[in-house]
Amino acid sequence: MKKILIVICILFSIAFASAQQTRNVGDIIMVNGEFGVVFAVTTDGQHGKALCVTSSKCSWGNAKSWCLQVGDKWRLPTQDELRIIYHRKNLLDTSLKAAGYYTIQNGNYWYLNLKGEEKESPLAVGYGGTVGSDPRISTCNVCAVSIF
């Protein structure tokens, strides 16, 4: 009887813990040792992508190194991820401000291309939703994303 009760308690604890992990866009969470704001989630809220709450400005040569300093599971975002972040910027900024973090900066960001390879041309996001690249920029914003 004790074993059955213990098994039931363990199963209940696992189910309860899973229910507590449901995430929504805008939630501030710990991902791989660093805080991030959720910008995309699966329909069940169990998995998704987070944007690191810190960012920087640097040259292309330092962008990937900066992401690695954030953590080994963090990387540069793709173009599509930057577009999602831009379109959800107001919601994300509200969450970041409420938690005491800086808001997302408008401007140019280094990114990975759709094949996941580094791209030397930054993507301009912000400024009214304009999206395009400008290879003449020598330094621009860098942010990191991670899956959870």
mmCIF file with all atom_site columns, C-alpha atoms in Angstrom:
data_model
loop_
_atom_site.group_PDB
_atom_site.id
_atom_site.type_symbol
_atom_site.label_atom_id
_atom_site.label_alt_id
_atom_site.label_comp_id
_atom_site.label_asym_id
_atom_site.label_entity_id
_atom_site.label_seq_id
_atom_site.pdbx_PDB_ins_code
_atom_site.Cartn_x
_atom_site.Cartn_y
_atom_site.Cartn_z
_atom_site.occupancy
_atom_site.B_iso_or_equiv
_atom_site.pdbx_formal_charge
_atom_site.auth_seq_id
_atom_site.auth_comp_id
_atom_site.auth_asym_id
_atom_site.auth_atom_id
_atom_site.pdbx_PDB_model_num
ATOM 1   C CA . MET A 1 1   ? 0.000  0.000  0.000   1.00 0.00 ? 1   MET A CA 1
ATOM 2   C CA . LYS A 1 2   ? 2.854  2.386  0.838   1.00 0.00 ? 2   LYS A CA 1
ATOM 3   C CA . LYS A 1 3   ? 4.463  1.720  -2.548  1.00 0.00 ? 3   LYS A CA 1
ATOM 4   C CA . ILE A 1 4   ? 1.229  2.498  -4.379  1.00 0.00 ? 4   ILE A CA 1
ATOM 5   C CA . LEU A 1 5   ? 0.811  5.724  -2.421  1.00 0.00 ? 5   LEU A CA 1
ATOM 6   C CA . ILE A 1 6   ? 4.409  6.740  -3.169  1.00 0.00 ? 6   ILE A CA 1
ATOM 7   C CA . VAL A 1 7   ? 3.955  6.027  -6.891  1.00 0.00 ? 7   VAL A CA 1
ATOM 8   C CA . ILE A 1 8   ? 0.734  8.071  -6.946  1.00 0.00 ? 8   ILE A CA 1
ATOM 9   C CA . CYS A 1 9   ? 2.485  10.962 -5.181  1.00 0.00 ? 9   CYS A CA 1
ATOM 10  C CA . ILE A 1 10  ? 5.380  10.849 -7.643  1.00 0.00 ? 10  ILE A CA 1
ATOM 11  C CA . LEU A 1 11  ? 3.040  10.790 -10.653 1.00 0.00 ? 11  LEU A CA 1
ATOM 12  C CA . PHE A 1 12  ? 1.031  13.677 -9.208  1.00 0.00 ? 12  PHE A CA 1
ATOM 13  C CA . SER A 1 13  ? 4.231  15.652 -8.596  1.00 0.00 ? 13  SER A CA 1
ATOM 14  C CA . ILE A 1 14  ? 5.412  15.081 -12.172 1.00 0.00 ? 14  ILE A CA 1
ATOM 15  C CA . ALA A 1 15  ? 2.031  16.081 -13.598 1.00 0.00 ? 15  ALA A CA 1
ATOM 16  C CA . PHE A 1 16  ? 1.887  19.171 -11.365 1.00 0.00 ? 16  PHE A CA 1
ATOM 17  C CA . ALA A 1 17  ? 5.452  20.192 -12.262 1.00 0.00 ? 17  ALA A CA 1
ATOM 18  C CA . SER A 1 18  ? 4.676  19.851 -15.979 1.00 0.00 ? 18  SER A CA 1
ATOM 19  C CA . ALA A 1 19  ? 1.554  21.973 -15.600 1.00 0.00 ? 19  ALA A CA 1
ATOM 20  C CA . GLN A 1 20  ? 3.609  24.714 -13.934 1.00 0.00 ? 20  GLN A CA 1
ATOM 21  C CA . GLN A 1 21  ? 5.996  24.883 -16.903 1.00 0.00 ? 21  GLN A CA 1
ATOM 22  C CA . THR A 1 22  ? 3.389  26.243 -19.331 1.00 0.00 ? 22  THR A CA 1
ATOM 23  C CA . ARG A 1 23  ? 4.840  29.386 -20.888 1.00 0.00 ? 23  ARG A CA 1
ATOM 24  C CA . ASN A 1 24  ? 3.370  32.346 -22.741 1.00 0.00 ? 24  ASN A CA 1
ATOM 25  C CA . VAL A 1 25  ? 4.879  34.966 -25.013 1.00 0.00 ? 25  VAL A CA 1
ATOM 26  C CA . GLY A 1 26  ? 6.288  37.685 -22.773 1.00 0.00 ? 26  GLY A CA 1
ATOM 27  C CA . ASP A 1 27  ? 7.147  35.440 -19.808 1.00 0.00 ? 27  ASP A CA 1
ATOM 28  C CA . ILE A 1 28  ? 10.596 36.010 -18.290 1.00 0.00 ? 28  ILE A CA 1
ATOM 29  C CA . ILE A 1 29  ? 12.226 32.618 -17.744 1.00 0.00 ? 29  ILE A CA 1
ATOM 30  C CA . MET A 1 30  ? 15.596 31.074 -16.953 1.00 0.00 ? 30  MET A CA 1
ATOM 31  C CA . VAL A 1 31  ? 17.006 29.288 -19.997 1.00 0.00 ? 31  VAL A CA 1
ATOM 32  C CA . ASN A 1 32  ? 20.349 27.524 -19.882 1.00 0.00 ? 32  ASN A CA 1
ATOM 33  C CA . GLY A 1 33  ? 21.630 29.691 -17.032 1.00 0.00 ? 33  GLY A CA 1
ATOM 34  C CA . GLU A 1 34  ? 20.488 33.081 -18.376 1.00 0.00 ? 34  GLU A CA 1
ATOM 35  C CA . PHE A 1 35  ? 17.219 34.999 -18.211 1.00 0.00 ? 35  PHE A CA 1
ATOM 36  C CA . GLY A 1 36  ? 15.233 35.349 -21.407 1.00 0.00 ? 36  GLY A CA 1
ATOM 37  C CA . VAL A 1 37  ? 11.864 36.651 -22.528 1.00 0.00 ? 37  VAL A CA 1
ATOM 38  C CA . VAL A 1 38  ? 9.671  34.128 -24.360 1.00 0.00 ? 38  VAL A CA 1
ATOM 39  C CA . PHE A 1 39  ? 8.931  35.267 -27.925 1.00 0.00 ? 39  PHE A CA 1
ATOM 40  C CA . ALA A 1 40  ? 7.509  32.030 -29.381 1.00 0.00 ? 40  ALA A CA 1
ATOM 41  C CA . VAL A 1 41  ? 5.805  28.988 -27.846 1.00 0.00 ? 41  VAL A CA 1
ATOM 42  C CA . THR A 1 42  ? 4.278  25.730 -28.978 1.00 0.00 ? 42  THR A CA 1
ATOM 43  C CA . THR A 1 43  ? 0.501  25.365 -28.688 1.00 0.00 ? 43  THR A CA 1
ATOM 44  C CA . ASP A 1 44  ? 0.838  23.455 -25.401 1.00 0.00 ? 44  ASP A CA 1
ATOM 45  C CA . GLY A 1 45  ? 3.130  26.138 -23.923 1.00 0.00 ? 45  GLY A CA 1
ATOM 46  C CA . GLN A 1 46  ? 5.767  23.566 -22.995 1.00 0.00 ? 46  GLN A CA 1
ATOM 47  C CA . HIS A 1 47  ? 8.450  24.501 -25.527 1.00 0.00 ? 47  HIS A CA 1
ATOM 48  C CA . GLY A 1 48  ? 9.489  27.570 -27.433 1.00 0.00 ? 48  GLY A CA 1
ATOM 49  C CA . LYS A 1 49  ? 12.143 30.205 -27.966 1.00 0.00 ? 49  LYS A CA 1
ATOM 50  C CA . ALA A 1 50  ? 13.459 32.947 -25.712 1.00 0.00 ? 50  ALA A CA 1
ATOM 51  C CA . LEU A 1 51  ? 15.388 36.144 -26.361 1.00 0.00 ? 51  LEU A CA 1
ATOM 52  C CA . CYS A 1 52  ? 18.189 36.860 -23.897 1.00 0.00 ? 52  CYS A CA 1
ATOM 53  C CA . VAL A 1 53  ? 17.380 39.868 -21.694 1.00 0.00 ? 53  VAL A CA 1
ATOM 54  C CA . THR A 1 54  ? 20.809 41.350 -22.372 1.00 0.00 ? 54  THR A CA 1
ATOM 55  C CA . SER A 1 55  ? 22.137 42.526 -25.710 1.00 0.00 ? 55  SER A CA 1
ATOM 56  C CA . SER A 1 56  ? 25.199 44.301 -27.006 1.00 0.00 ? 56  SER A CA 1
ATOM 57  C CA . LYS A 1 57  ? 26.594 46.174 -29.987 1.00 0.00 ? 57  LYS A CA 1
ATOM 58  C CA . CYS A 1 58  ? 29.666 44.850 -31.754 1.00 0.00 ? 58  CYS A CA 1
ATOM 59  C CA . SER A 1 59  ? 31.360 43.952 -35.003 1.00 0.00 ? 59  SER A CA 1
ATOM 60  C CA . TRP A 1 60  ? 30.515 40.818 -36.941 1.00 0.00 ? 60  TRP A CA 1
ATOM 61  C CA . GLY A 1 61  ? 33.736 39.225 -35.745 1.00 0.00 ? 61  GLY A CA 1
ATOM 62  C CA . ASN A 1 62  ? 32.625 39.538 -32.106 1.00 0.00 ? 62  ASN A CA 1
ATOM 63  C CA . ALA A 1 63  ? 28.925 38.716 -32.510 1.00 0.00 ? 63  ALA A CA 1
ATOM 64  C CA . LYS A 1 64  ? 29.238 34.934 -32.309 1.00 0.00 ? 64  LYS A CA 1
ATOM 65  C CA . SER A 1 65  ? 31.720 35.173 -29.417 1.00 0.00 ? 65  SER A CA 1
ATOM 66  C CA . TRP A 1 66  ? 29.279 37.378 -27.524 1.00 0.00 ? 66  TRP A CA 1
ATOM 67  C CA . CYS A 1 67  ? 26.545 34.743 -27.903 1.00 0.00 ? 67  CYS A CA 1
ATOM 68  C CA . LEU A 1 68  ? 28.892 32.050 -26.607 1.00 0.00 ? 68  LEU A CA 1
ATOM 69  C CA . GLN A 1 69  ? 29.626 34.204 -23.558 1.00 0.00 ? 69  GLN A CA 1
ATOM 70  C CA . VAL A 1 70  ? 25.890 34.280 -22.821 1.00 0.00 ? 70  VAL A CA 1
ATOM 71  C CA . GLY A 1 71  ? 25.911 30.474 -22.780 1.00 0.00 ? 71  GLY A CA 1
ATOM 72  C CA . ASP A 1 72  ? 26.606 27.436 -24.914 1.00 0.00 ? 72  ASP A CA 1
ATOM 73  C CA . LYS A 1 73  ? 22.914 26.966 -25.794 1.00 0.00 ? 73  LYS A CA 1
ATOM 74  C CA . TRP A 1 74  ? 22.461 30.555 -26.984 1.00 0.00 ? 74  TRP A CA 1
ATOM 75  C CA . ARG A 1 75  ? 22.989 31.618 -30.609 1.00 0.00 ? 75  ARG A CA 1
ATOM 76  C CA . LEU A 1 76  ? 22.370 34.439 -33.036 1.00 0.00 ? 76  LEU A CA 1
ATOM 77  C CA . PRO A 1 77  ? 18.735 34.631 -34.210 1.00 0.00 ? 77  PRO A CA 1
ATOM 78  C CA . THR A 1 78  ? 17.593 33.875 -37.754 1.00 0.00 ? 78  THR A CA 1
ATOM 79  C CA . GLN A 1 79  ? 15.920 36.486 -39.977 1.00 0.00 ? 79  GLN A CA 1
ATOM 80  C CA . ASP A 1 80  ? 12.527 34.918 -39.255 1.00 0.00 ? 80  ASP A CA 1
ATOM 81  C CA . GLU A 1 81  ? 13.158 35.021 -35.510 1.00 0.00 ? 81  GLU A CA 1
ATOM 82  C CA . LEU A 1 82  ? 14.125 38.709 -35.723 1.00 0.00 ? 82  LEU A CA 1
ATOM 83  C CA . ARG A 1 83  ? 10.895 39.409 -37.601 1.00 0.00 ? 83  ARG A CA 1
ATOM 84  C CA . ILE A 1 84  ? 8.848  37.604 -34.930 1.00 0.00 ? 84  ILE A CA 1
ATOM 85  C CA . ILE A 1 85  ? 10.662 39.552 -32.200 1.00 0.00 ? 85  ILE A CA 1
ATOM 86  C CA . TYR A 1 86  ? 9.989  42.830 -34.021 1.00 0.00 ? 86  TYR A CA 1
ATOM 87  C CA . HIS A 1 87  ? 6.286  42.073 -34.472 1.00 0.00 ? 87  HIS A CA 1
ATOM 88  C CA . ARG A 1 88  ? 5.968  41.188 -30.775 1.00 0.00 ? 88  ARG A CA 1
ATOM 89  C CA . LYS A 1 89  ? 8.249  44.004 -29.618 1.00 0.00 ? 89  LYS A CA 1
ATOM 90  C CA . ASN A 1 90  ? 5.586  45.963 -27.696 1.00 0.00 ? 90  ASN A CA 1
ATOM 91  C CA . LEU A 1 91  ? 4.523  42.921 -25.675 1.00 0.00 ? 91  LEU A CA 1
ATOM 92  C CA . LEU A 1 92  ? 8.125  41.838 -25.078 1.00 0.00 ? 92  LEU A CA 1
ATOM 93  C CA . ASP A 1 93  ? 9.166  45.373 -24.088 1.00 0.00 ? 93  ASP A CA 1
ATOM 94  C CA . THR A 1 94  ? 6.289  45.576 -21.596 1.00 0.00 ? 94  THR A CA 1
ATOM 95  C CA . SER A 1 95  ? 7.487  42.358 -19.939 1.00 0.00 ? 95  SER A CA 1
ATOM 96  C CA . LEU A 1 96  ? 11.129 43.427 -19.975 1.00 0.00 ? 96  LEU A CA 1
ATOM 97  C CA . LYS A 1 97  ? 10.326 46.830 -18.421 1.00 0.00 ? 97  LYS A CA 1
ATOM 98  C CA . ALA A 1 98  ? 8.140  45.233 -15.725 1.00 0.00 ? 98  ALA A CA 1
ATOM 99  C CA . ALA A 1 99  ? 11.014 42.912 -14.795 1.00 0.00 ? 99  ALA A CA 1
ATOM 100 C CA . GLY A 1 100 ? 13.551 45.768 -14.670 1.00 0.00 ? 100 GLY A CA 1
ATOM 101 C CA . TYR A 1 101 ? 15.383 44.998 -17.928 1.00 0.00 ? 101 TYR A CA 1
ATOM 102 C CA . TYR A 1 102 ? 16.210 47.220 -20.899 1.00 0.00 ? 102 TYR A CA 1
ATOM 103 C CA . THR A 1 103 ? 13.814 47.152 -23.834 1.00 0.00 ? 103 THR A CA 1
ATOM 104 C CA . ILE A 1 104 ? 14.654 45.813 -27.293 1.00 0.00 ? 104 ILE A CA 1
ATOM 105 C CA . GLN A 1 105 ? 16.615 48.345 -29.331 1.00 0.00 ? 105 GLN A CA 1
ATOM 106 C CA . ASN A 1 106 ? 15.527 49.341 -32.821 1.00 0.00 ? 106 ASN A CA 1
ATOM 107 C CA . GLY A 1 107 ? 18.272 49.076 -35.376 1.00 0.00 ? 107 GLY A CA 1
ATOM 108 C CA . ASN A 1 108 ? 20.422 46.557 -37.181 1.00 0.00 ? 108 ASN A CA 1
ATOM 109 C CA . TYR A 1 109 ? 21.063 43.077 -35.770 1.00 0.00 ? 109 TYR A CA 1
ATOM 110 C CA . TRP A 1 110 ? 23.488 40.345 -36.766 1.00 0.00 ? 110 TRP A CA 1
ATOM 111 C CA . TYR A 1 111 ? 21.680 37.130 -37.685 1.00 0.00 ? 111 TYR A CA 1
ATOM 112 C CA . LEU A 1 112 ? 21.989 33.592 -39.029 1.00 0.00 ? 112 LEU A CA 1
ATOM 113 C CA . ASN A 1 113 ? 20.630 32.916 -42.485 1.00 0.00 ? 113 ASN A CA 1
ATOM 114 C CA . LEU A 1 114 ? 17.830 30.390 -43.022 1.00 0.00 ? 114 LEU A CA 1
ATOM 115 C CA . LYS A 1 115 ? 20.325 27.527 -43.294 1.00 0.00 ? 115 LYS A CA 1
ATOM 116 C CA . GLY A 1 116 ? 21.694 28.359 -39.825 1.00 0.00 ? 116 GLY A CA 1
ATOM 117 C CA . GLU A 1 117 ? 24.974 29.696 -41.201 1.00 0.00 ? 117 GLU A CA 1
ATOM 118 C CA . GLU A 1 118 ? 26.490 32.973 -40.110 1.00 0.00 ? 118 GLU A CA 1
ATOM 119 C CA . LYS A 1 119 ? 25.673 35.864 -42.398 1.00 0.00 ? 119 LYS A CA 1
ATOM 120 C CA . GLU A 1 120 ? 27.971 38.847 -42.722 1.00 0.00 ? 120 GLU A CA 1
ATOM 121 C CA . SER A 1 121 ? 25.211 41.283 -43.638 1.00 0.00 ? 121 SER A CA 1
ATOM 122 C CA . PRO A 1 122 ? 23.144 42.574 -40.708 1.00 0.00 ? 122 PRO A CA 1
ATOM 123 C CA . LEU A 1 123 ? 19.375 42.634 -40.882 1.00 0.00 ? 123 LEU A CA 1
ATOM 124 C CA . ALA A 1 124 ? 17.687 45.935 -40.148 1.00 0.00 ? 124 ALA A CA 1
ATOM 125 C CA . VAL A 1 125 ? 14.700 45.487 -37.860 1.00 0.00 ? 125 VAL A CA 1
ATOM 126 C CA . GLY A 1 126 ? 12.636 48.203 -36.314 1.00 0.00 ? 126 GLY A CA 1
ATOM 127 C CA . TYR A 1 127 ? 12.235 51.703 -37.683 1.00 0.00 ? 127 TYR A CA 1
ATOM 128 C CA . GLY A 1 128 ? 8.609  51.165 -38.653 1.00 0.00 ? 128 GLY A CA 1
ATOM 129 C CA . GLY A 1 129 ? 8.943  47.513 -39.605 1.00 0.00 ? 129 GLY A CA 1
ATOM 130 C CA . THR A 1 130 ? 11.429 47.938 -42.433 1.00 0.00 ? 130 THR A CA 1
ATOM 131 C CA . VAL A 1 131 ? 13.349 44.736 -42.984 1.00 0.00 ? 131 VAL A CA 1
ATOM 132 C CA . GLY A 1 132 ? 16.456 44.698 -45.154 1.00 0.00 ? 132 GLY A CA 1
ATOM 133 C CA . SER A 1 133 ? 20.182 44.210 -45.001 1.00 0.00 ? 133 SER A CA 1
ATOM 134 C CA . ASP A 1 134 ? 23.067 46.639 -45.305 1.00 0.00 ? 134 ASP A CA 1
ATOM 135 C CA . PRO A 1 135 ? 26.550 45.108 -45.722 1.00 0.00 ? 135 PRO A CA 1
ATOM 136 C CA . ARG A 1 136 ? 28.210 48.520 -45.167 1.00 0.00 ? 136 ARG A CA 1
ATOM 137 C CA . ILE A 1 137 ? 27.511 48.480 -41.429 1.00 0.00 ? 137 ILE A CA 1
ATOM 138 C CA . SER A 1 138 ? 30.607 47.645 -39.398 1.00 0.00 ? 138 SER A CA 1
ATOM 139 C CA . THR A 1 139 ? 28.972 47.379 -35.973 1.00 0.00 ? 139 THR A CA 1
ATOM 140 C CA . CYS A 1 140 ? 25.407 46.699 -34.988 1.00 0.00 ? 140 CYS A CA 1
ATOM 141 C CA . ASN A 1 141 ? 23.261 45.184 -32.265 1.00 0.00 ? 141 ASN A CA 1
ATOM 142 C CA . VAL A 1 142 ? 23.659 41.573 -31.277 1.00 0.00 ? 142 VAL A CA 1
ATOM 143 C CA . CYS A 1 143 ? 21.142 39.498 -29.353 1.00 0.00 ? 143 CYS A CA 1
ATOM 144 C CA . ALA A 1 144 ? 20.956 35.822 -28.488 1.00 0.00 ? 144 ALA A CA 1
ATOM 145 C CA . VAL A 1 145 ? 18.106 33.319 -28.665 1.00 0.00 ? 145 VAL A CA 1
ATOM 146 C CA . SER A 1 146 ? 17.685 29.846 -27.212 1.00 0.00 ? 146 SER A CA 1
ATOM 147 C CA . ILE A 1 147 ? 15.119 27.081 -27.315 1.00 0.00 ? 147 ILE A CA 1
ATOM 148 C CA . PHE A 1 148 ? 13.473 25.680 -24.212 1.00 0.00 ? 148 PHE A CA 1
#
